[in-house]
Every structure is written in C-alpha cells, then in structure tokens.
CSV table of N, CA, C and O in Angstrom, one decimal:
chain,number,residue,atom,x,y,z
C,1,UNK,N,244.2,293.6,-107.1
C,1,UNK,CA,245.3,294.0,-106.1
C,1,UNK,C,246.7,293.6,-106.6
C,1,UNK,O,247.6,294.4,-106.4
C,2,UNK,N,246.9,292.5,-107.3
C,2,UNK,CA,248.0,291.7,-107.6
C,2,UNK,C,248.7,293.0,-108.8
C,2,UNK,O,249.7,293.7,-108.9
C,3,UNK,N,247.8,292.9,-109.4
C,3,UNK,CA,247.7,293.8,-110.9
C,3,UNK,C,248.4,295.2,-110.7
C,3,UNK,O,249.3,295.8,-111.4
C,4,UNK,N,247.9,295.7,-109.5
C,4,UNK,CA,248.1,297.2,-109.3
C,4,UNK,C,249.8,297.2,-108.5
C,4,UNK,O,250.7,298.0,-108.6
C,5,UNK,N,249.8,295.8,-107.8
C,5,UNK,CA,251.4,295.9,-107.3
C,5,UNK,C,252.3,295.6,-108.4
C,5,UNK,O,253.5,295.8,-108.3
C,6,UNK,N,251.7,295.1,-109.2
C,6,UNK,CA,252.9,295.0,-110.3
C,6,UNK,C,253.1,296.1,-111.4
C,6,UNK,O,254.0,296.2,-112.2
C,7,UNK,N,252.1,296.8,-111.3
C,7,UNK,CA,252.3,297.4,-112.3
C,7,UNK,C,252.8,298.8,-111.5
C,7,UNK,O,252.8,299.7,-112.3
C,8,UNK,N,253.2,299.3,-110.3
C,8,UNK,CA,253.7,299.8,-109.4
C,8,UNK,C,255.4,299.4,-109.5
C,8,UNK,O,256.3,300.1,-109.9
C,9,UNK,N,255.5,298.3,-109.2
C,9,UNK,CA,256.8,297.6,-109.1
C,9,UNK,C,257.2,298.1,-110.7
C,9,UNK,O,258.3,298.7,-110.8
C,10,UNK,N,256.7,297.8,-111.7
C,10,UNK,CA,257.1,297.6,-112.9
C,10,UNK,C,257.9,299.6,-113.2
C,10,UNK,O,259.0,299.8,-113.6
C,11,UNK,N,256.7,300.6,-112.8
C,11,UNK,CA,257.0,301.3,-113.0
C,11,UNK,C,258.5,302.4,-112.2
C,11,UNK,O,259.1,303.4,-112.5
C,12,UNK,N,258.4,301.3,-111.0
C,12,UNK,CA,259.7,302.1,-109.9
C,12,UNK,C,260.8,301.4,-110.7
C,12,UNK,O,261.9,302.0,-110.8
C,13,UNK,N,260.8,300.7,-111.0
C,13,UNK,CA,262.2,300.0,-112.0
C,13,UNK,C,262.4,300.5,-113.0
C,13,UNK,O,263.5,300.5,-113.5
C,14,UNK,N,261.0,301.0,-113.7
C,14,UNK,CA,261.3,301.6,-115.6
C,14,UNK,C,261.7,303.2,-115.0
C,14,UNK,O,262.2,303.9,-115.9
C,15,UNK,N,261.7,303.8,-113.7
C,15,UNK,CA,261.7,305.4,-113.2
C,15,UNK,C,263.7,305.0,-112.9
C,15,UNK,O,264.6,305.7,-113.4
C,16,UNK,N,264.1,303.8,-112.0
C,16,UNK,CA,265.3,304.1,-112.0
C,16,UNK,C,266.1,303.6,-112.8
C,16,UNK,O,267.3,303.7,-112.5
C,17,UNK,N,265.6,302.7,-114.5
C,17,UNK,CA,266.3,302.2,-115.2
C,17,UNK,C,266.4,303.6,-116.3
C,17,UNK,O,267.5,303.7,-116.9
C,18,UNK,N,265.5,304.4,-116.5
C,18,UNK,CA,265.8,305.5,-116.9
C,18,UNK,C,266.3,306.6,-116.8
C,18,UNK,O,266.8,307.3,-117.7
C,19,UNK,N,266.2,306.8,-115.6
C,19,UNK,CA,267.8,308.4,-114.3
C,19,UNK,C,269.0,307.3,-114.6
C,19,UNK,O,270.0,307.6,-115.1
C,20,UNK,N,268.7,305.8,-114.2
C,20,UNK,CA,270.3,305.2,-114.8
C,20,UNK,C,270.6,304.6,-116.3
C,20,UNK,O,271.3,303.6,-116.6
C,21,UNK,N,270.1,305.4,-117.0
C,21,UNK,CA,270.7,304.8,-118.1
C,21,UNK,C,271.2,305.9,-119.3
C,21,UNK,O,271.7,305.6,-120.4
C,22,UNK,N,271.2,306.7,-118.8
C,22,UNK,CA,271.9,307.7,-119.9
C,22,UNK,C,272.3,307.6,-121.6
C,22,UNK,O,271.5,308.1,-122.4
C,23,UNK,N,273.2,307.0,-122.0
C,23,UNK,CA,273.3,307.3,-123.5
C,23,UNK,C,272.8,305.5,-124.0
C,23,UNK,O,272.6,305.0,-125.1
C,24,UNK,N,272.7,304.9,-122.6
C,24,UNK,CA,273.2,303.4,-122.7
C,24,UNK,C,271.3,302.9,-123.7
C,24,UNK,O,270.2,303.5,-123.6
C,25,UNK,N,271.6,302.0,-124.3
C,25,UNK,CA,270.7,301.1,-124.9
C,25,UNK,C,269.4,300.1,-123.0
C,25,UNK,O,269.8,299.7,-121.9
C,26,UNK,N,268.2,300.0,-123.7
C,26,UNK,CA,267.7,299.0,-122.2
C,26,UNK,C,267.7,298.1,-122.9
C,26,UNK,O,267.6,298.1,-124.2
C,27,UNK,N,267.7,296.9,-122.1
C,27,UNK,CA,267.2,295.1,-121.8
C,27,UNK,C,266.4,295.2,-121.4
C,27,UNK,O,266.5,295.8,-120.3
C,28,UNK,N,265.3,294.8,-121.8
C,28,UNK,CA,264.2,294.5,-120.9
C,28,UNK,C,264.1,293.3,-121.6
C,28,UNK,O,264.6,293.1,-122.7
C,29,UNK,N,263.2,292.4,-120.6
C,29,UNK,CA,263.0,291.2,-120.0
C,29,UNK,C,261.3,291.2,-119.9
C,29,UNK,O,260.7,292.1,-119.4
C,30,UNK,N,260.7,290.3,-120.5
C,30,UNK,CA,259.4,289.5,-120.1
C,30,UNK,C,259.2,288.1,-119.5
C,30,UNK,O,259.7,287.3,-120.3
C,31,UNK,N,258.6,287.5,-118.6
C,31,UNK,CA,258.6,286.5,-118.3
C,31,UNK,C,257.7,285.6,-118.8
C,31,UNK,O,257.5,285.3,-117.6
C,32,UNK,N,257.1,285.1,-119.3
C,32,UNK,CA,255.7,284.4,-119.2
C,32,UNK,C,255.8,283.1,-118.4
C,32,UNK,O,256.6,282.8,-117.6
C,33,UNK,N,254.5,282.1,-118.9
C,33,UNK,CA,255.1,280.9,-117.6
C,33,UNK,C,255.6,280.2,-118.6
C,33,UNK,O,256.7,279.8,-118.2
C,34,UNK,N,255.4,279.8,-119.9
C,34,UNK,CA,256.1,279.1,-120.6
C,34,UNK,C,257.5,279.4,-121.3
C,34,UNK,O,258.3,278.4,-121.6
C,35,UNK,N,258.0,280.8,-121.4
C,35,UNK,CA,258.6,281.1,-122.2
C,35,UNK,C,259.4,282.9,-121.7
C,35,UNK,O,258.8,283.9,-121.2
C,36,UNK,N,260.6,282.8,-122.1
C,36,UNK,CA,261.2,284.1,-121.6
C,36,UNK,C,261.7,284.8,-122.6
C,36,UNK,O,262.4,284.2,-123.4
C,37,UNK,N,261.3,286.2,-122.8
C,37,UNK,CA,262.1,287.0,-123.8
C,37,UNK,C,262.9,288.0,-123.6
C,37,UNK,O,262.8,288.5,-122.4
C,38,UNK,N,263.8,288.6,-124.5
C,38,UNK,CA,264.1,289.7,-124.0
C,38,UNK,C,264.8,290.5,-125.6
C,38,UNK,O,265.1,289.9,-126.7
C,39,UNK,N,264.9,291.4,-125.4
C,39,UNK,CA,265.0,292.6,-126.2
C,39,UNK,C,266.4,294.0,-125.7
C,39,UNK,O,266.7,294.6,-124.6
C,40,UNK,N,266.9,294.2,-126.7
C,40,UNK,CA,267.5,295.6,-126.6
C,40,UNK,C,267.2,296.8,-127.2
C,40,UNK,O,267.5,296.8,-128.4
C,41,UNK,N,266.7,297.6,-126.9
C,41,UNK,CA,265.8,298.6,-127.3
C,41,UNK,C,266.5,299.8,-127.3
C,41,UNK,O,267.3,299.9,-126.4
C,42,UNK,N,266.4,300.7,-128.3
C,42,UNK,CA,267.1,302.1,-128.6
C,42,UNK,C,265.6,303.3,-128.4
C,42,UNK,O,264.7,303.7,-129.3
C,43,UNK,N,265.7,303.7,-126.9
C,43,UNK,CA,264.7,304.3,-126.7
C,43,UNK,C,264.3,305.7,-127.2
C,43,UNK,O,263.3,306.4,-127.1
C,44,UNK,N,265.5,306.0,-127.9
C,44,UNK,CA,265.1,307.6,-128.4
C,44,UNK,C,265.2,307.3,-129.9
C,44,UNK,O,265.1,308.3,-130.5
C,45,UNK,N,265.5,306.3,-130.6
C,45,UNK,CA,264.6,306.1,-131.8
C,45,UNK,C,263.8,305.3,-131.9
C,45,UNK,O,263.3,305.2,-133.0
C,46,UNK,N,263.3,304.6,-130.9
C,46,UNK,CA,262.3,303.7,-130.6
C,46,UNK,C,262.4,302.4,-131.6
C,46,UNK,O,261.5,301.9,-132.3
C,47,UNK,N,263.1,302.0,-131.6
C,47,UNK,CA,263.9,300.8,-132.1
C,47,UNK,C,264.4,299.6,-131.5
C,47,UNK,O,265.2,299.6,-130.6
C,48,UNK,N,263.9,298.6,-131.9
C,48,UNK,CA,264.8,297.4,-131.3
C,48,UNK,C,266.3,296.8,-132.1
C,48,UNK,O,266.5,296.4,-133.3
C,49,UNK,N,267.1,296.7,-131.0
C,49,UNK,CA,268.2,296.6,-131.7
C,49,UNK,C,268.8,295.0,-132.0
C,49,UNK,O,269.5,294.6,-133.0
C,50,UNK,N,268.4,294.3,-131.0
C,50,UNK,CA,268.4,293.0,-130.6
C,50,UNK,C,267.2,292.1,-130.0
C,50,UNK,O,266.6,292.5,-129.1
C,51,UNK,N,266.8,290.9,-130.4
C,51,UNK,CA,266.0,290.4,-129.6
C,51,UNK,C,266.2,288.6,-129.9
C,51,UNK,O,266.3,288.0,-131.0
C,52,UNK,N,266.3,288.1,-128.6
C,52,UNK,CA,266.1,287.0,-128.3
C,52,UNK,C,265.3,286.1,-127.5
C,52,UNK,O,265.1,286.6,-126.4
C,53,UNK,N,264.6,284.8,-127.7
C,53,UNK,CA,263.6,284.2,-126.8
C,53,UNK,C,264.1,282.8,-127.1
C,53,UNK,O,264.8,282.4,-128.0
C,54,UNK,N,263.3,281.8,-125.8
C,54,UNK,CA,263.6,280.7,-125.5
C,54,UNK,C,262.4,279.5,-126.5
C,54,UNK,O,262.4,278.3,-126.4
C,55,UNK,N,261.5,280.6,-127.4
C,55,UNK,CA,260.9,279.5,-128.4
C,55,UNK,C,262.2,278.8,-129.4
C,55,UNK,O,262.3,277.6,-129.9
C,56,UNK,N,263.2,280.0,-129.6
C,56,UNK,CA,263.8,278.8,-130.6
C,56,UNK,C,265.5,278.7,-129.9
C,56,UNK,O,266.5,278.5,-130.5
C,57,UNK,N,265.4,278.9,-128.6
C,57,UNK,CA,266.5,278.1,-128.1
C,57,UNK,C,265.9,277.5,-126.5
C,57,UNK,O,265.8,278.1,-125.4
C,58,UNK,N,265.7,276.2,-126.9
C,58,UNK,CA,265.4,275.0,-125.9
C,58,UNK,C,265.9,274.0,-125.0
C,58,UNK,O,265.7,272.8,-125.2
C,59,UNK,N,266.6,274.6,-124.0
C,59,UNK,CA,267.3,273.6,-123.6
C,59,UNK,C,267.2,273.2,-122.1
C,59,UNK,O,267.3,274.1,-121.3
C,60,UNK,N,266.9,272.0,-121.5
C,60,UNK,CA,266.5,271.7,-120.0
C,60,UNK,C,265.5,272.5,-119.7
C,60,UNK,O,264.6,272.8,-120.4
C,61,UNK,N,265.8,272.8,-118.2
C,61,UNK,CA,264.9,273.4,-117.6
C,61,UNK,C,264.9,275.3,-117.6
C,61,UNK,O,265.8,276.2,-117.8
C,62,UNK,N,263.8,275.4,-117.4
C,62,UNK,CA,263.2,276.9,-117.9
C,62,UNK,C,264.4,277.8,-117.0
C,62,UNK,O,264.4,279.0,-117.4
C,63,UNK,N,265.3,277.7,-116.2
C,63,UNK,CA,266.4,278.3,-116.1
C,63,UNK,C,267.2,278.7,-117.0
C,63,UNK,O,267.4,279.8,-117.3
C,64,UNK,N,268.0,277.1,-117.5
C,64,UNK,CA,268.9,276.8,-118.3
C,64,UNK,C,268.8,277.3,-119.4
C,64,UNK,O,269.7,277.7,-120.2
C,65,UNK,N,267.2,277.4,-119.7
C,65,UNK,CA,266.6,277.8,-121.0
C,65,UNK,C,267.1,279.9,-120.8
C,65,UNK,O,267.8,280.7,-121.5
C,66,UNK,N,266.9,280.0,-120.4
C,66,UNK,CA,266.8,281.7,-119.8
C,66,UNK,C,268.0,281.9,-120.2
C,66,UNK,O,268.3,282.6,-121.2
C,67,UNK,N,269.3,281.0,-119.3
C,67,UNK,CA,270.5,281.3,-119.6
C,67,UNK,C,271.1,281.3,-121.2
C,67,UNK,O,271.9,282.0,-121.7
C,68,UNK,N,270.4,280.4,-121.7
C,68,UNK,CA,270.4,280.4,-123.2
C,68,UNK,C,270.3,281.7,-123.6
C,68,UNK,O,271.2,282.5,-123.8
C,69,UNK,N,269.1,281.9,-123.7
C,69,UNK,CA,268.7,283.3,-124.2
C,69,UNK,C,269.6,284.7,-123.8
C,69,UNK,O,269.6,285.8,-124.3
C,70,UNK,N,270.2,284.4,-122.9
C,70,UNK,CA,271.1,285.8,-122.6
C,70,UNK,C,272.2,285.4,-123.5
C,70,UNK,O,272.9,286.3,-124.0
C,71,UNK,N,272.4,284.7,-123.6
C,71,UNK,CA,274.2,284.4,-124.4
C,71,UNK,C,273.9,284.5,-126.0
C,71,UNK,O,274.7,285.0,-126.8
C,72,UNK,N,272.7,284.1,-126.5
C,72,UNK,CA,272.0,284.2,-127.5
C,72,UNK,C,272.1,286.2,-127.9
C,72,UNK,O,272.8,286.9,-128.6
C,73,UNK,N,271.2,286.6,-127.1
C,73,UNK,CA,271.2,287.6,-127.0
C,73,UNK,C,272.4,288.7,-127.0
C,73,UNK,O,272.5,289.7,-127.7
C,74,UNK,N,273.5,288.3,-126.0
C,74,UNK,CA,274.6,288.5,-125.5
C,74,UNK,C,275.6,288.5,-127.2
C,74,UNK,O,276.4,289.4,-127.5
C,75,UNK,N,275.3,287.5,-127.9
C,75,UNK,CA,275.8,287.0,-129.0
C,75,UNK,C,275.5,288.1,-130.3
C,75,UNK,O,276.3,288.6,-131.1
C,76,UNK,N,274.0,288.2,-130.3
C,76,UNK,CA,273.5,289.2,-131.7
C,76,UNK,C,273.9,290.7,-131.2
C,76,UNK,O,274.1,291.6,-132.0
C,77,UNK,N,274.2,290.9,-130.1
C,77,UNK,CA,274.0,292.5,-129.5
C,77,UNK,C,275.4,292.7,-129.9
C,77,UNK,O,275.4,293.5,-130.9
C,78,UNK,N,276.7,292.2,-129.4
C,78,UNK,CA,278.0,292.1,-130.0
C,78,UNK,C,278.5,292.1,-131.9
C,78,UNK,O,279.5,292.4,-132.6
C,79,UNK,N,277.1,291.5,-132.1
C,79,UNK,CA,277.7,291.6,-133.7
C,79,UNK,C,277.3,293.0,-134.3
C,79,UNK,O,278.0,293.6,-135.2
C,80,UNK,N,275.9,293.5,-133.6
C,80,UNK,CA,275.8,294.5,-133.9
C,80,UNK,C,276.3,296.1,-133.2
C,80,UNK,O,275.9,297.3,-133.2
C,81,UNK,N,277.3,295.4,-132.7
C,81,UNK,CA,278.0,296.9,-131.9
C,81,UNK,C,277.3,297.4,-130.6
C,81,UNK,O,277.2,298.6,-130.3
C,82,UNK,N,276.7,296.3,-130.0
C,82,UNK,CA,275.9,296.9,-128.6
C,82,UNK,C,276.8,296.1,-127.3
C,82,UNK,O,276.6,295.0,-126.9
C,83,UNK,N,277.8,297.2,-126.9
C,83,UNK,CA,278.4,296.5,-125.4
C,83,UNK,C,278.0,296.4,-123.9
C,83,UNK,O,278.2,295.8,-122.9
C,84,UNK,N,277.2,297.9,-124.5
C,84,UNK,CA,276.7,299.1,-123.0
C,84,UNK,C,275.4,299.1,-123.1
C,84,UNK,O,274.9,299.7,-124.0
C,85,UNK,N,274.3,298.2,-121.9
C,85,UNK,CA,273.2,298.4,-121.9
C,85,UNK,C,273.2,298.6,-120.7
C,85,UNK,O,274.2,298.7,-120.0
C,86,UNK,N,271.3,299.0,-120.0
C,86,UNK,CA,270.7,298.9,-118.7
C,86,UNK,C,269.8,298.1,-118.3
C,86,UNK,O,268.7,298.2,-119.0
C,87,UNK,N,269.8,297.5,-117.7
C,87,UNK,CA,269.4,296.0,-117.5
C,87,UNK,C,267.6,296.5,-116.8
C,87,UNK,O,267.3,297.1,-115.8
C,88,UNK,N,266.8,296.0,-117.7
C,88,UNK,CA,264.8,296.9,-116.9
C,88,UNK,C,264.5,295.0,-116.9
C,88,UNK,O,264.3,294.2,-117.8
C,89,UNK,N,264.4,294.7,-115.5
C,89,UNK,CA,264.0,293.8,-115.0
C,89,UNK,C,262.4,293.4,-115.4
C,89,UNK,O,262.0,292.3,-115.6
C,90,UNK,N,261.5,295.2,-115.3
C,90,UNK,CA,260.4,295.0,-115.2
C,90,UNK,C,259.6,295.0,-114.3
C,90,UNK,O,259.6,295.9,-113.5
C,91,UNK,N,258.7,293.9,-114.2
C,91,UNK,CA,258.0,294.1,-112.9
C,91,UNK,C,258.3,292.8,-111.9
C,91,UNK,O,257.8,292.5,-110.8
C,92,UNK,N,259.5,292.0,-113.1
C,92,UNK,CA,260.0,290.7,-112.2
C,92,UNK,C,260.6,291.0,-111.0
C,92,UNK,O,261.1,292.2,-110.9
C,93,UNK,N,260.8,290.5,-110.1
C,93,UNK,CA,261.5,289.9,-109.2
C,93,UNK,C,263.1,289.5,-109.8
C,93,UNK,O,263.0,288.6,-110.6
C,94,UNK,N,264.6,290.1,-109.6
C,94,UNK,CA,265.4,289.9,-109.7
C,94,UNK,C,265.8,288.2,-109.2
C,94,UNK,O,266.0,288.2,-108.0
C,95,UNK,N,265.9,287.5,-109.7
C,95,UNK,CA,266.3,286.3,-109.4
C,95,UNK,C,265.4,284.8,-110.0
C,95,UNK,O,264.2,284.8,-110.3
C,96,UNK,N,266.3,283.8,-110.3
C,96,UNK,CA,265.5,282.8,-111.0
C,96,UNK,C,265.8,282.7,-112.2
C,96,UNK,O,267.0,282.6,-112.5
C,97,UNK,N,264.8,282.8,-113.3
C,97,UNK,CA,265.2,283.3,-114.9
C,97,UNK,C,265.4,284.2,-115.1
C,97,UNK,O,265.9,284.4,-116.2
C,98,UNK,N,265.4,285.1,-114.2
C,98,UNK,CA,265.3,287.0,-114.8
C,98,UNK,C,267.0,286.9,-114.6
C,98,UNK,O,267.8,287.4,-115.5
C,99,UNK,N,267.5,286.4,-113.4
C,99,UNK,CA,268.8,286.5,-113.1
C,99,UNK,C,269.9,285.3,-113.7
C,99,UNK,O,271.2,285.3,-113.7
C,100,UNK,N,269.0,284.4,-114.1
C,100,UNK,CA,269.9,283.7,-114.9
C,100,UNK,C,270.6,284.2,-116.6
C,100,UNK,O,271.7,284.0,-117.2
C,101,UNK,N,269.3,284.8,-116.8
C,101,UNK,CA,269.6,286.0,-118.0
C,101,UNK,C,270.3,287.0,-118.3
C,101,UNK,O,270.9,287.3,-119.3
C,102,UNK,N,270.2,287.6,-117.0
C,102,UNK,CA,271.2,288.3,-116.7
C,102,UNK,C,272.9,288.2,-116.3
C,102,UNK,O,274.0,288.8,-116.5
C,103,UNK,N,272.6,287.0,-115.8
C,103,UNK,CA,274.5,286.7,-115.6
C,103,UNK,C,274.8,286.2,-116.8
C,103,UNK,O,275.6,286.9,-117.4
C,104,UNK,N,274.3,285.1,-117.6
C,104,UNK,CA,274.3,284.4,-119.3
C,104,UNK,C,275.3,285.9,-119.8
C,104,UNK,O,276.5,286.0,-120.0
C,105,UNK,N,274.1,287.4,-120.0
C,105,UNK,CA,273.9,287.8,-121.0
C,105,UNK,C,275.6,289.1,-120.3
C,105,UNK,O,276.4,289.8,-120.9
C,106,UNK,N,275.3,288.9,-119.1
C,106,UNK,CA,277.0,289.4,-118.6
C,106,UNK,C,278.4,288.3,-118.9
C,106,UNK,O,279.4,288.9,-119.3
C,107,UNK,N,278.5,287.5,-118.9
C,107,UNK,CA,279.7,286.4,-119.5
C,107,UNK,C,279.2,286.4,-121.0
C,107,UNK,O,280.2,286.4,-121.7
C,108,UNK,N,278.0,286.4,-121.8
C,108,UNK,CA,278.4,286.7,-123.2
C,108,UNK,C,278.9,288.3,-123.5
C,108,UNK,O,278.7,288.8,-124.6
C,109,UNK,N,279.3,288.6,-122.8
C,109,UNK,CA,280.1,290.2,-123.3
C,109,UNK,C,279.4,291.6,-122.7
C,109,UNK,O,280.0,292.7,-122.5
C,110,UNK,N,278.2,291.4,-122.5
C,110,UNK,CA,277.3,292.5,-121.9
C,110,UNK,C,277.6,293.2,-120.9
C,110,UNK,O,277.8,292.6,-119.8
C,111,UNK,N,277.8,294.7,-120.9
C,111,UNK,CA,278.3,295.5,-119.6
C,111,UNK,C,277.3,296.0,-119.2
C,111,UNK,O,277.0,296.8,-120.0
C,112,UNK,N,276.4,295.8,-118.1
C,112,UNK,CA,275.9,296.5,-117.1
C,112,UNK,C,275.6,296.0,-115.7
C,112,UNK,O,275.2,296.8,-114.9
C-alpha cells in the first residue's frame, strides 16, 4: 500500500515537473535514510549534467548535510553553464532535506 502511494505521488510530481519545465534542465532529488543525492539531468539527450551527494560532503546533521549538497551542486551546475532548472522533488515530501536542498541549491545561484 505504502509502495503504491508513492509511487503515485512520485509520478503526479514527474507529470507536473514536465508541463513545467519546458527548455529548462530537471533536479531531481533522492532521499535515502543515510544519504541524499541529487542530479541535473538533460532529458532530451538523456544526459546528466551535474551531480552531487552527501557521501563526500559531510557535515552535522543530515539537514545541514542536504544543504551542503545543494550549494555543492549549485557550485558544479554554474561552472558548467546551468542557471535554469525544474526542481522534481519525486516522491518526497517537500520539506526537511528535500527543502533544505532546495533553498542551499537557490542561494548557490540556481533559478527555479
């Protein structure tokens, strides 16, 4: 049951991250319990453009650690010419790590 709501949830977010994202590059975000990742993906060449995780940036608590990883992220996407993304949450829940990633990876330069 759990399974089927997320994977429900996961897909109403990947349906309106795609009607909103037009020429823009996606973020998507993975949670696990140990560890957070995330990626910038170029969906019409099926490419990743960027990717960052909290295995090799470690800092405090699995928050703080998240926020790492967006500015991290926020950091490589800028060198390589990516300003304009759409933020695919997934099948998380907006808030916590998902959203501390997200604000990080908005103050490191990121527009969406």
């Amino acid at each position: 049951m759990a399974t089927q709501t997320m994977i429900r949830r996961k897909l109403r977010a990947r349906r309106k991250v795609r009607t909103a994202a037009g020429e823009r590059l996606r973020l998507s975000v993975y949670r696990s319990s140990k560890h957070i990742y995330a990626q910038i993906i170029d969906d019409s060449k099926g490419v990743t453009v960027a990717a960052a995780n909290s295995a090799a940036v470690k800092t405090g608590s699995k928050t703080d650690t998240a926020a790492a990883v967006g500015k991290a992220l926020a950091e490589v996407a800028l060198s390589r010419g990516v300003k304009k993304v759409v933020f695919d949450r997934g099948s998380y829940r907006y808030h916590g790590r998902v959203k501390a990633l997200a604000d990080a990876a908005r103050e490191g330069g990121l527009d969406f």
